Coordinates of C-alpha atoms in Angstrom, one line a residue:
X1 CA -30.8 -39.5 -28.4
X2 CA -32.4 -38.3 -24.9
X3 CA -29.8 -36.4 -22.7
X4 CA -29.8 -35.6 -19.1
X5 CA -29.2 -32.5 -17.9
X6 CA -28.5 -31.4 -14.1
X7 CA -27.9 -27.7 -13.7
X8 CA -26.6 -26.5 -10.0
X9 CA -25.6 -23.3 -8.3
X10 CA -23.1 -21.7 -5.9
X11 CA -24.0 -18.4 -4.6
X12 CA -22.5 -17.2 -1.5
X13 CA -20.6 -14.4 -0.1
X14 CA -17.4 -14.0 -3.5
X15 CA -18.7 -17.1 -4.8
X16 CA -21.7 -16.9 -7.6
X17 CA -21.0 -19.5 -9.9
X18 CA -23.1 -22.6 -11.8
X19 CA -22.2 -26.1 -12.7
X20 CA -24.3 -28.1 -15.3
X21 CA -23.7 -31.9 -16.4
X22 CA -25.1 -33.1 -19.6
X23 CA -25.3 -36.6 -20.6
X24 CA -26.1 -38.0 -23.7
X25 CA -25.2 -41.7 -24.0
X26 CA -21.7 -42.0 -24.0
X27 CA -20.7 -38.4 -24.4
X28 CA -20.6 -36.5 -20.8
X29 CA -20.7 -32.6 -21.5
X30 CA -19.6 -30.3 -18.3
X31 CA -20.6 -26.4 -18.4
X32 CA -19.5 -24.1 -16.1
X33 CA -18.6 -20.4 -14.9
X34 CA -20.3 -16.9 -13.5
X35 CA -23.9 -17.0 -13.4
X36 CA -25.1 -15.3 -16.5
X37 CA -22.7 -16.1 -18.3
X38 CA -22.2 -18.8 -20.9
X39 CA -19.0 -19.8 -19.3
X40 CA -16.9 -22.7 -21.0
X41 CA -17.5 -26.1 -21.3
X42 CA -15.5 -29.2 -21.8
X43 CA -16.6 -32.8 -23.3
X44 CA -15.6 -36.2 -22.3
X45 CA -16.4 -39.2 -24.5
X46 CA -16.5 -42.4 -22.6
X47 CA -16.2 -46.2 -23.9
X48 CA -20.1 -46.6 -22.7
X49 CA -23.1 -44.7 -21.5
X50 CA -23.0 -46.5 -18.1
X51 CA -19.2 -45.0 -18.1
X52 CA -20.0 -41.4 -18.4
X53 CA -23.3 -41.6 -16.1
X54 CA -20.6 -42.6 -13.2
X55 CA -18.5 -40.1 -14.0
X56 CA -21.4 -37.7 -14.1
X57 CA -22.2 -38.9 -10.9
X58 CA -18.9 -38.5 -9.0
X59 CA -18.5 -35.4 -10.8
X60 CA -21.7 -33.8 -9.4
X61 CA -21.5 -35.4 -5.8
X62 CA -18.2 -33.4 -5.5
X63 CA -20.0 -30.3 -6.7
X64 CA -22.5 -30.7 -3.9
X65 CA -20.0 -31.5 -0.9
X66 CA -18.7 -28.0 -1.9
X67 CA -22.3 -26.3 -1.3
X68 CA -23.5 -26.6 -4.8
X69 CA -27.5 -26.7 -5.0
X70 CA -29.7 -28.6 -7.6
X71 CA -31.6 -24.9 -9.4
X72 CA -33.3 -23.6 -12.2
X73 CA -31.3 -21.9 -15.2
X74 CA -31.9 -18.3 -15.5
X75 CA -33.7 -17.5 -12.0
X76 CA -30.1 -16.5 -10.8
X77 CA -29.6 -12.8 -11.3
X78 CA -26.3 -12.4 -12.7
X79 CA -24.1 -10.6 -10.1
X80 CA -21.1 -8.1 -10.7
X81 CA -17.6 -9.9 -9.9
X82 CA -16.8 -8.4 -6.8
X83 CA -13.3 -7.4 -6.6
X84 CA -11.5 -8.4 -3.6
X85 CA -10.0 -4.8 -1.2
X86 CA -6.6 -6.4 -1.6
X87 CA -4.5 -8.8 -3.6
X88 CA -3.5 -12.1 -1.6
X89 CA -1.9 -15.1 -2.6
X90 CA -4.0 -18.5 -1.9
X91 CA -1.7 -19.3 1.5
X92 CA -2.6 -15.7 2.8
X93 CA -6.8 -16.0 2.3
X94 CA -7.2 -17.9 5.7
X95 CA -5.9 -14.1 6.9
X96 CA -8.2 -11.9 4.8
X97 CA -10.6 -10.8 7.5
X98 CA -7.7 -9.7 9.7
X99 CA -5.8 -8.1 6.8
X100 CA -8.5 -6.1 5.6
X101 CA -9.1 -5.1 8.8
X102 CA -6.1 -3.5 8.8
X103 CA -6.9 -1.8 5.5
X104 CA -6.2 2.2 6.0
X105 CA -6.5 5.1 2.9
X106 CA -3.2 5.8 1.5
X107 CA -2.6 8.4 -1.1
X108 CA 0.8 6.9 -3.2
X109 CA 3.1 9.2 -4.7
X110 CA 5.4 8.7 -7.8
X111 CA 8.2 11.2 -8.3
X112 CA 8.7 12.8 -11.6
X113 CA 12.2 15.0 -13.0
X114 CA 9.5 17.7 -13.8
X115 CA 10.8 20.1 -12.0
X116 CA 7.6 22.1 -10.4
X117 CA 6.9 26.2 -9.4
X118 CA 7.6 27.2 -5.9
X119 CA 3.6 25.9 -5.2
X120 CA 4.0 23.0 -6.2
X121 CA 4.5 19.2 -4.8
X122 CA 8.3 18.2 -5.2
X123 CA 10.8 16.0 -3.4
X124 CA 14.4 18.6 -3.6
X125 CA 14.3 21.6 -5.5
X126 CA 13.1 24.8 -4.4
X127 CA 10.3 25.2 -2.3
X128 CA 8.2 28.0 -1.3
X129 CA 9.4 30.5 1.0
X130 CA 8.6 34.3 1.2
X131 CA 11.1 37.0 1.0
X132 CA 12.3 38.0 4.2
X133 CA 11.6 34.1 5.8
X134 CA 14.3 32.4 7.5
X135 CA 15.7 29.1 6.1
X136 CA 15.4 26.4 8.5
X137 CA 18.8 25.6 9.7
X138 CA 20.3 23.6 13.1
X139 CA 21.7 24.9 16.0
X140 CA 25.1 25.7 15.3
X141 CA 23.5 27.8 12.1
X142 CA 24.0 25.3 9.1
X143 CA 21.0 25.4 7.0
X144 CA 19.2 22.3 6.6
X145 CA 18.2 20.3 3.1
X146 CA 15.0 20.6 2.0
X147 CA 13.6 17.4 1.6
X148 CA 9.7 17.5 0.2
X149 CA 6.5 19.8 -0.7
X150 CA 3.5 19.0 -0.5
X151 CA 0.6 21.5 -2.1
X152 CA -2.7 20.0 -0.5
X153 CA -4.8 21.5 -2.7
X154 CA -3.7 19.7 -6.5
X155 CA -2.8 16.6 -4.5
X156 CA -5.8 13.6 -4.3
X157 CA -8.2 14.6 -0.9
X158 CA -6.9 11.9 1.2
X159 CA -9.9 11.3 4.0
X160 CA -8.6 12.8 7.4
X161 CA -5.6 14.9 5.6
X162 CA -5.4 18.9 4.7
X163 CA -7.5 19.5 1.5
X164 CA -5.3 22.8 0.7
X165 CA -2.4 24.7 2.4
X166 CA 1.6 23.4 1.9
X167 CA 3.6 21.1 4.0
X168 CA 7.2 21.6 3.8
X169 CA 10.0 19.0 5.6
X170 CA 13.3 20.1 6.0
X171 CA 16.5 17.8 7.3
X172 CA 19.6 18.4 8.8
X173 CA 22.8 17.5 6.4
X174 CA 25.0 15.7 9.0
X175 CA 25.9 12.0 8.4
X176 CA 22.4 11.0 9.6
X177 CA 20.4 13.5 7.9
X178 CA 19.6 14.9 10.9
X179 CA 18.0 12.2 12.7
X180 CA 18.2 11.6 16.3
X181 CA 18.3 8.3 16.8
X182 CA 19.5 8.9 20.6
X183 CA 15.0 10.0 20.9
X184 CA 13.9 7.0 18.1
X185 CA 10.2 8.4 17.5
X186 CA 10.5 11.1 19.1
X187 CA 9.8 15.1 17.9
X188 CA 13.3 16.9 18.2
X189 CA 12.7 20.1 16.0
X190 CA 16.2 21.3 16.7
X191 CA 17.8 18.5 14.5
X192 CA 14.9 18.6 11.2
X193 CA 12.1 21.1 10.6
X194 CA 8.1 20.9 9.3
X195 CA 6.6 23.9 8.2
X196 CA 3.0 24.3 7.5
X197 CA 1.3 27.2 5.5
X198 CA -2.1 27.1 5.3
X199 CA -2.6 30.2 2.9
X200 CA 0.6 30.7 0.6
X201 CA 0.6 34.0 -1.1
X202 CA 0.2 33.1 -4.7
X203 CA 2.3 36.2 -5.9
X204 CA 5.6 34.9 -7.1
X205 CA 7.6 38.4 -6.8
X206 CA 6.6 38.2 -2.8
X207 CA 8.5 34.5 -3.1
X208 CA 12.3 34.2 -2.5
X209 CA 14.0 31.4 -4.9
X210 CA 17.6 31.3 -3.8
X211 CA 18.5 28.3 -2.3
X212 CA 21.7 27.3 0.7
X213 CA 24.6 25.9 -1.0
X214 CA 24.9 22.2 0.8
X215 CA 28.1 21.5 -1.1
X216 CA 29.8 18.6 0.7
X217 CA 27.4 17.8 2.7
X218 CA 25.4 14.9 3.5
X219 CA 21.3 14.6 1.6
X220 CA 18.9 11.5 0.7
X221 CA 18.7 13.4 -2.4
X222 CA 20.3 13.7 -5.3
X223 CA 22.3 17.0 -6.0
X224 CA 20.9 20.0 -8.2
X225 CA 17.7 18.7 -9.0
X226 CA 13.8 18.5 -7.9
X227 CA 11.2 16.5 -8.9
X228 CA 7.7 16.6 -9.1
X229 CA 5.3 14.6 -7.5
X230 CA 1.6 13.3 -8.1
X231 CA -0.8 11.1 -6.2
X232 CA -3.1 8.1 -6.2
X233 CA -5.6 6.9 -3.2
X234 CA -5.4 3.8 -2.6
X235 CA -6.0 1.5 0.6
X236 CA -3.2 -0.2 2.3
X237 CA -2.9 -3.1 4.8
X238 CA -0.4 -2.9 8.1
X239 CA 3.0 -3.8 7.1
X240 CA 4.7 -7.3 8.7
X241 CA 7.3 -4.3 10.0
X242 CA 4.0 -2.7 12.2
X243 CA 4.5 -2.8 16.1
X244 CA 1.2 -4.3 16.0
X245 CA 1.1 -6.7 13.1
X246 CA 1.2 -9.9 15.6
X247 CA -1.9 -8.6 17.3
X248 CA -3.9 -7.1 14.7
X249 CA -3.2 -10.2 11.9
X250 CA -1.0 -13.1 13.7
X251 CA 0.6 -14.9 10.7
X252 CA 3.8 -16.7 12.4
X253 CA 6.4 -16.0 10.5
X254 CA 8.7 -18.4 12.2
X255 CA 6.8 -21.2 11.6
X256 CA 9.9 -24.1 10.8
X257 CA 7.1 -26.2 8.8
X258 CA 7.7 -27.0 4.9
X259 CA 6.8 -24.7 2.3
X260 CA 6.3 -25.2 -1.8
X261 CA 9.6 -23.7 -1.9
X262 CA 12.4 -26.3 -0.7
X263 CA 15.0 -23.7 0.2
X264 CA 12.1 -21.7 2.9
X265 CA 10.3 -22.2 5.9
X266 CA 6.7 -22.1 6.1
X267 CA 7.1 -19.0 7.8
X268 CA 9.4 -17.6 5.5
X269 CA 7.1 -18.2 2.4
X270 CA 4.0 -16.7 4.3
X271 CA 6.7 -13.4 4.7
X272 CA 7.5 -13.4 1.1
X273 CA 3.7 -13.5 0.0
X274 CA 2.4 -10.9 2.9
X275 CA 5.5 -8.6 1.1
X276 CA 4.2 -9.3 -2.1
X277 CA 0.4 -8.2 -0.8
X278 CA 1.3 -4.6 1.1
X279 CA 3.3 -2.7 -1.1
X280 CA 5.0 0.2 0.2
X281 CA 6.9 3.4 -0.7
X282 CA 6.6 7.1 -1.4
X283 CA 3.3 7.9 0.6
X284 CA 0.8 10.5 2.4
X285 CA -1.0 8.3 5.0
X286 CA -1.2 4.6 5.3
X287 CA 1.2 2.1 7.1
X288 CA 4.6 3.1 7.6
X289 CA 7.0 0.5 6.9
X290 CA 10.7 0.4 8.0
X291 CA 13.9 -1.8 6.8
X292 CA 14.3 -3.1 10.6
X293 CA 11.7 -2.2 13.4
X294 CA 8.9 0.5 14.1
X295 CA 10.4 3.1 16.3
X296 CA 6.5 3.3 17.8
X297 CA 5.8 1.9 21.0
X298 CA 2.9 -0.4 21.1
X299 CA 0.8 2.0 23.3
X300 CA 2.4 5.0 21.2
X301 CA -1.2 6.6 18.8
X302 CA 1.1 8.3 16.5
X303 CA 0.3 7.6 12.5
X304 CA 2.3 7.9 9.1
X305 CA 2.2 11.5 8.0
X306 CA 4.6 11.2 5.4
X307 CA 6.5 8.6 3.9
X308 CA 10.2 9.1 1.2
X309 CA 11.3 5.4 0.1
X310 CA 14.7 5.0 -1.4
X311 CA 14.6 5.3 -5.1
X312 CA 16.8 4.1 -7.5
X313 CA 15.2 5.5 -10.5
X314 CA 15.4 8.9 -9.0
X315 CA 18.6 9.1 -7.4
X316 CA 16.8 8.6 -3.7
X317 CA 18.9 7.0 -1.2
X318 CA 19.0 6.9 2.4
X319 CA 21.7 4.8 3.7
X320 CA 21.6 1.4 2.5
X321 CA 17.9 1.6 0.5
X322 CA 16.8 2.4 3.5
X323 CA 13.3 4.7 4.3
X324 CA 12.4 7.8 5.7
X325 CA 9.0 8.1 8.2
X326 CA 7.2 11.5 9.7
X327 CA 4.8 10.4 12.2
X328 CA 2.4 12.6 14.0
X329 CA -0.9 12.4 16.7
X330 CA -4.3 12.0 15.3
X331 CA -5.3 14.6 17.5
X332 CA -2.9 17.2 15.7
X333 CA -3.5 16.1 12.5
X334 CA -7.1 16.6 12.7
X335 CA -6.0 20.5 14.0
X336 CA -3.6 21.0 11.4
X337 CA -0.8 21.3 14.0
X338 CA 2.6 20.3 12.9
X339 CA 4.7 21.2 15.1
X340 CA 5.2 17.9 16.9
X341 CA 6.1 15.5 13.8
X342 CA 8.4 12.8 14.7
X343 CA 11.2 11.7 12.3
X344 CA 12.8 8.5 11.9
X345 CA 14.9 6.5 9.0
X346 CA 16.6 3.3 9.3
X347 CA 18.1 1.2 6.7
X348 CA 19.5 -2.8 5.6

């Protein structure tokens, strides 16, 4: 029994895929997938052959309103499946050229009850500090808590970030961790402390490891205990929280139209899928992103230095699962000068 065969391609931009229609007499045979591929097929037996040549025919018209071409099998070079920069749902891809955009390296950080040396990257515990150093501590002389570590040089080389040296953030143990949310955003070393040491000494008996006693007082952090930390680069697209997200991507979240969810708006469902897209947490780098608004003002160049989520798992809290946020200036990060970091939490 003779069969005819049509064989057509799509390849364009993600999309590098072939369709091929075979029939023979009543039984319609449809192929398709990657080019290169064998892909799968499917078969469809019809009560005549005039049936499955119409069905062939619709079948194929709708291939080519879609861009599909008539080609040749096997003059295609296969192509690698390119992976897309970030994750979206289906409602969000009319916004992929503004979210990736957006895209900015991250390095992501996981927290670990390791407990590591003085050198090492932690979140509590105790950190580096020569003999003879002061301990950070506020004005009226209560030491601060030592919130994080971060050793440079066995972390991931996160592009524009120091690629050795230790970063060291300290906190004030009043009932707002030493925030001052009277200067939102703003530097106010008197209150919290960030220490940078680009060449630690790497003898341990020139190292002091005793540590204030913050008994009764208030700490993110769980008592007695530090934890290691390790990183992962990544990239990472603005967060719907972002001063500038309206500008830079423009999805309106309080669009009142229906969604596929009866019990949300339109503009509600877009929120919960952009959520689901920029994940967020424990950071060096990237997007901040706060549980109510950026403390940044629009015209404000200042970027996420370092970033301490709450953490159930690990006995991190601030406030209500809130988040913590250390912003600094390009311009002093490219330097290596820290003494200008901004602070800021908030929380539900």
């Amino acid at each position: 029994m003779d069969s005819q065969v049509t064989y057509m391609e799509l390849s364009e931009g993600r999309e590098h895929k072939f369709y091929e229609v075979t029939v023979a007499g009543a039984v319609l045979t449809i192929r398709y997938g990657r080019i290169g591929t064998e892909g799968q097929s499917k078969t469809i037996t019809a009560a005549a052959p005039a049936e499955a040549t119409r069905e062939a025919t619709k079948k194929l018209a709708e291939k080519r309103r879609k861009g599909y071409a008539d080609a040749v099998p096997g003059q295609t070079a296969r192509k690698a499946v390119e992976k897309p920069r970030v994750r979206l749902h289906r409602t969000l891809e009319p916004y992929r050229a503004q979210i990736e955009a957006t895209l900015k390296p991250v390095m992501f950080l996981t927290l670990h009850d390791s407990q590591p040396g003085p050198m090492g990257s932690m979140v509590g515990g105790t950190p580096y500090r020569r003999q003879g150093e002061s301990w950070p501590a506020a004005p009226d002389g209560t030491p601060m808590t030592f919130l994080a570590q971060l050793n440079f040089a066995e972390l991931p080389k996160l592009l524009g970030f120091p690629t050795s040296g230790l970063l060291q953030f300290f906190i004030g143990t009043n009932d707002l961790y030493g925030c001052d949310f009277m200067r939102p955003g703003r530097a106010n070393p008197a209150v919290y402390e960030v220490r940078w040491i680009p060449q630690p000494v790497t003898d341990l008996f020139l190292l002091d490891d005793t540590t204030p006693d913050h008994a009764g007082e208030y700490s993110p952090l769980p008592a007695g205990r530090g934890m290691g930390i390790t990183g992962e680069l990544a990239e990472h697209p603005m967060s719907d929280r972002d001063r500038l997200f309206t500008q830079a991507i423009g999805i309106d979240f309080l669009d009142e139209g229906s969604s596929p969810d009866e019990d949300l708006s339109k503009g509600e469902w877009l929120e919960e899928r952009y959520d689901e897209a920029t994940l967020f947490g424990h950071q060096v780098g990237g997007h901040p992103t706060f549980t109510q608004e950026d403390p940044r003002l629009p015209d404000d160049p200042r970027v996420l230095l370092f970033q301490l989520d709450s953490d159930w798992q690990r006995g991190v809290m601030w406030g209500d699962s809130g988040i913590a946020n250390f912003f600094i200036h390009p311009a002093d990060l490219a330097r290596g000068d820290f003494s200008r970091v901004a602070y800021n939490w908030d929380c539900c």
